[in-house]
Amino acid sequence: MTEFRNLIGGEPTARANGKTFDDLNPADTRDIVGRFPASAAADARAAVAAAAAAFDAWRKTPISRRAKVLLGAADYLETNAARFAEEMTREEGKSIALAKDEFLRSAQTLRFYAIEGQSYGGESFPQDDADMLVYTAREPLGVVAVITPWNFPVSIPARKIAPALITGNAVVFKPSSDAPLSGYRLTEALVQAGLPKGVLNFITGSAGEIGAVITSSPTVRAISFTGSTAAGEEIHRSAPLTTRTQMELGGKNPLIVMEDADLDKAVDLAVKGGLSLTGQACTGTSRLLVHAAVKREFSERLLAKLKTLRIGSGMDPKNDLGPIATKKQLETVLRYADIGKQEAKHLYGGERLRGEHYEHGYFVSPAVFTDVTQAMRIAREEIFGPVLAIIEVASYEDAIAKANDSEYGLCAAIATRNPRYMHRFAQDIQAGTVKINRTTTGNLVNAPFGGLKRSSTASFRESGRSGLEFYTQIKTVYQGI
Ligand code: NAP
């Protein structure tokens, strides 16, 4: 078992008093994947100070040199993807194929921003004075904080850190305490590609000890956070007025299945969208709004499909569902499975699995409930696990009304063959990401990503060119002779 360190000002540092925590394998908690510093407030202050010290030189570094670092890091992630994927599967539980894909997508993200960032600039403006030039420049913000969850432990950090660095910012990066190793590998990739000391500072530790020290620091000019709505709202509320925030938060994403849908395809969308990553994707499908005319048939086919799924360690490519990633999340999923049994009709699963392959891991069978109504907690609250709620709808209008009756608005999908439903759905649904005959999960590196309502802050999207916008500020210049 390896003991890892923070990286502050380019120096590997332990917490001053040496306290650590263990990164555990959720498929077998006897397996300690790594040991990390349980950093204290002083370490967090040192990380912010190191970023502040490195900022000026980095912002003045030619952009082609900044791009070269991102491109070198992309190559490093790609070369080591198989090895890093094994580590990710051990620390987070997802399948080895998904883990490898996540490292490859992160490499793609770094390359996208290396290229796109080099053509991201301001505008010039026509005016009457022939001896004057009026233009806007896009400048970096300064020190920015990146705080990320465990479910995509490298791709979420990559899509925040890459646009921050290419635009000339210095970063303090705090990964999830439940999966810090993959973020460490991203940091390692950038450092070995030549990132100067202090430009990216990696610090681990609990949100309670170091979170507020980072997010409330007036030196930190922007916070890009992905995680729960409760934590995101708390950070947003308590951040200084001068700090820009980008919060990517929870979801309760619907899949509408219309009466004309290809039902096998709809079942596939429900299973892939709802259960890949064992239901632990912010974009995961959790509400199935099914037209009354096909509800019975759809439910039967869904159940038949669920019974074929293999549950077990993500290391075995034959398994379809891995463990729940953390003990806390396991308890949440089992609690909601019990709530579902009390308030709706239980169709399948929701039990903790025991026995030979499961004994030391956090395994549950996927749960399905039907006859779910809008008032029920399993229809309203984010569970973040393999729990599907089937809600009957009478018409397209009823489906839209029920889908929109949610405090969240991250992603939404519809399964239909009717072009009229497709077209109207894109306009009527209250979601930042809209999918037609596609899973709610999955988003592109080069397209903006974010939600509506309590799923995101209203101001900035991430991914694509939106990521560059978040990390830059506009200065308007009037240049005479
Ligand atoms: P979380 O508990 O909110 O934690 C996310 C990150 O924030 C962790 O690094 C955590 O540190 C840190 N943190 C928590 N409270 C903080 C505070 N007050 N100040 C500073 N940092 C704080 O979320 P999670 O359980 O890791 O992830 C699951 C959630 O993420 C779900 O709600 C899911 O929907 C959401 N998510 C959203 C998206 C999206 O793009 N919209 C994508 C993925 C996940 P510790 O680990 O040390 O507690």
PDB file of C-alpha atoms and ligand atoms in Angstrom, residues 147-151 156 159 174-178 205-207 211-212 215 225-228 231 234-235 248-251 282 382 384 410 449 455, ligand 1:
ATOM      1  CA  ILE A 147     -13.464  20.600  -5.667  1.00  0.00           C
ATOM      2  CA  THR A 148     -14.690  17.296  -7.049  1.00  0.00           C
ATOM      3  CA  PRO A 149     -16.752  14.187  -6.166  1.00  0.00           C
ATOM      4  CA  TRP A 150     -15.851  10.504  -6.249  1.00  0.00           C
ATOM      5  CA  ASN A 151     -18.025   9.254  -9.094  1.00  0.00           C
ATOM      6  CA  ILE A 156     -14.540  15.886 -13.686  1.00  0.00           C
ATOM      7  CA  ARG A 159     -12.722  19.246 -17.367  1.00  0.00           C
ATOM      8  CA  LYS A 174      -9.227  19.128  -3.560  1.00  0.00           C
ATOM      9  CA  PRO A 175     -10.487  15.730  -4.746  1.00  0.00           C
ATOM     10  CA  SER A 176     -13.087  13.610  -2.971  1.00  0.00           C
ATOM     11  CA  SER A 177     -11.800  11.873   0.153  1.00  0.00           C
ATOM     12  CA  ASP A 178     -13.422   8.703  -1.197  1.00  0.00           C
ATOM     13  CA  GLY A 205      -8.500  15.940   3.489  1.00  0.00           C
ATOM     14  CA  SER A 206     -12.010  16.226   4.783  1.00  0.00           C
ATOM     15  CA  ALA A 207     -14.360  18.954   3.673  1.00  0.00           C
ATOM     16  CA  GLY A 211     -13.127  22.914   2.612  1.00  0.00           C
ATOM     17  CA  ALA A 212     -14.129  26.261   4.049  1.00  0.00           C
ATOM     18  CA  THR A 215     -13.679  28.328  -0.426  1.00  0.00           C
ATOM     19  CA  PHE A 225     -17.429  22.550  -7.561  1.00  0.00           C
ATOM     20  CA  THR A 226     -19.174  19.316  -8.487  1.00  0.00           C
ATOM     21  CA  GLY A 227     -21.032  17.429  -5.792  1.00  0.00           C
ATOM     22  CA  SER A 228     -24.230  17.360  -3.800  1.00  0.00           C
ATOM     23  CA  ALA A 231     -22.730  21.191  -0.212  1.00  0.00           C
ATOM     24  CA  GLU A 234     -23.516  26.031   1.223  1.00  0.00           C
ATOM     25  CA  ILE A 235     -20.273  26.879  -0.601  1.00  0.00           C
ATOM     26  CA  GLU A 248     -22.596  21.262 -10.788  1.00  0.00           C
ATOM     27  CA  LEU A 249     -24.989  19.558  -8.411  1.00  0.00           C
ATOM     28  CA  GLY A 250     -27.604  16.842  -8.030  1.00  0.00           C
ATOM     29  CA  GLY A 251     -30.298  15.515 -10.325  1.00  0.00           C
ATOM     30  CA  CYS A 282     -25.393  12.743 -11.573  1.00  0.00           C
ATOM     31  CA  GLU A 382     -31.892  12.317  -5.309  1.00  0.00           C
ATOM     32  CA  PHE A 384     -27.679   8.413  -6.320  1.00  0.00           C
ATOM     33  CA  LEU A 410     -29.919  18.369 -14.879  1.00  0.00           C
ATOM     34  CA  PHE A 449     -22.712  20.833 -19.795  1.00  0.00           C
ATOM     35  CA  SER A 455     -28.852  21.231 -10.424  1.00  0.00           C
TER      36      SER A 455
HETATM   37  P1  NAP B   1     -20.289  15.834  -1.849  1.00  0.00           P
HETATM   38  O1  NAP B   1     -20.417  15.102  -0.579  1.00  0.00           O
HETATM   39  O2  NAP B   1     -21.051  17.099  -2.012  1.00  0.00           O
HETATM   40  O3  NAP B   1     -18.711  16.090  -2.039  1.00  0.00           O
HETATM   41  C1  NAP B   1     -18.163  16.603  -3.226  1.00  0.00           C
HETATM   42  C2  NAP B   1     -16.813  17.211  -2.934  1.00  0.00           C
HETATM   43  O4  NAP B   1     -17.000  18.390  -2.166  1.00  0.00           O
HETATM   44  C3  NAP B   1     -15.870  16.330  -2.102  1.00  0.00           C
HETATM   45  O5  NAP B   1     -14.546  16.616  -2.482  1.00  0.00           O
HETATM   46  C4  NAP B   1     -16.134  16.814  -0.696  1.00  0.00           C
HETATM   47  O6  NAP B   1     -15.080  16.552   0.186  1.00  0.00           O
HETATM   48  C5  NAP B   1     -16.298  18.303  -0.939  1.00  0.00           C
HETATM   49  N1  NAP B   1     -17.121  19.046   0.006  1.00  0.00           N
HETATM   50  C6  NAP B   1     -18.266  18.655   0.593  1.00  0.00           C
HETATM   51  N2  NAP B   1     -18.767  19.652   1.360  1.00  0.00           N
HETATM   52  C7  NAP B   1     -17.915  20.691   1.237  1.00  0.00           C
HETATM   53  C8  NAP B   1     -17.860  22.005   1.786  1.00  0.00           C
HETATM   54  N3  NAP B   1     -18.804  22.455   2.622  1.00  0.00           N
HETATM   55  N4  NAP B   1     -16.831  22.810   1.451  1.00  0.00           N
HETATM   56  C9  NAP B   1     -15.876  22.391   0.588  1.00  0.00           C
HETATM   57  N5  NAP B   1     -15.859  21.156   0.056  1.00  0.00           N
HETATM   58  C10 NAP B   1     -16.870  20.316   0.363  1.00  0.00           C
HETATM   59  O7  NAP B   1     -20.683  14.900  -3.094  1.00  0.00           O
HETATM   60  P2  NAP B   1     -20.245  13.395  -3.387  1.00  0.00           P
HETATM   61  O8  NAP B   1     -20.962  12.485  -2.447  1.00  0.00           O
HETATM   62  O9  NAP B   1     -18.769  13.308  -3.479  1.00  0.00           O
HETATM   63  O10 NAP B   1     -20.821  13.194  -4.874  1.00  0.00           O
HETATM   64  C11 NAP B   1     -22.147  12.850  -5.132  1.00  0.00           C
HETATM   65  C12 NAP B   1     -22.948  14.086  -5.533  1.00  0.00           C
HETATM   66  O11 NAP B   1     -22.309  14.732  -6.620  1.00  0.00           O
HETATM   67  C13 NAP B   1     -24.343  13.757  -6.032  1.00  0.00           C
HETATM   68  O12 NAP B   1     -25.255  14.661  -5.462  1.00  0.00           O
HETATM   69  C14 NAP B   1     -24.254  13.970  -7.539  1.00  0.00           C
HETATM   70  O13 NAP B   1     -25.466  14.311  -8.167  1.00  0.00           O
HETATM   71  C15 NAP B   1     -23.263  15.076  -7.612  1.00  0.00           C
HETATM   72  N6  NAP B   1     -22.630  15.116  -8.938  1.00  0.00           N
HETATM   73  C16 NAP B   1     -23.001  16.103  -9.802  1.00  0.00           C
HETATM   74  C17 NAP B   1     -22.442  16.150 -11.068  1.00  0.00           C
HETATM   75  C18 NAP B   1     -22.824  17.230 -12.039  1.00  0.00           C
HETATM   76  O14 NAP B   1     -22.089  17.449 -13.006  1.00  0.00           O
HETATM   77  N7  NAP B   1     -23.938  17.925 -11.853  1.00  0.00           N
HETATM   78  C19 NAP B   1     -21.486  15.194 -11.471  1.00  0.00           C
HETATM   79  C20 NAP B   1     -21.138  14.199 -10.544  1.00  0.00           C
HETATM   80  C21 NAP B   1     -21.707  14.168  -9.276  1.00  0.00           C
HETATM   81  P3  NAP B   1     -15.013  15.180   1.051  1.00  0.00           P
HETATM   82  O15 NAP B   1     -14.950  14.065   0.064  1.00  0.00           O
HETATM   83  O16 NAP B   1     -13.762  15.327   1.834  1.00  0.00           O
HETATM   84  O17 NAP B   1     -16.258  15.143   1.886  1.00  0.00           O
END
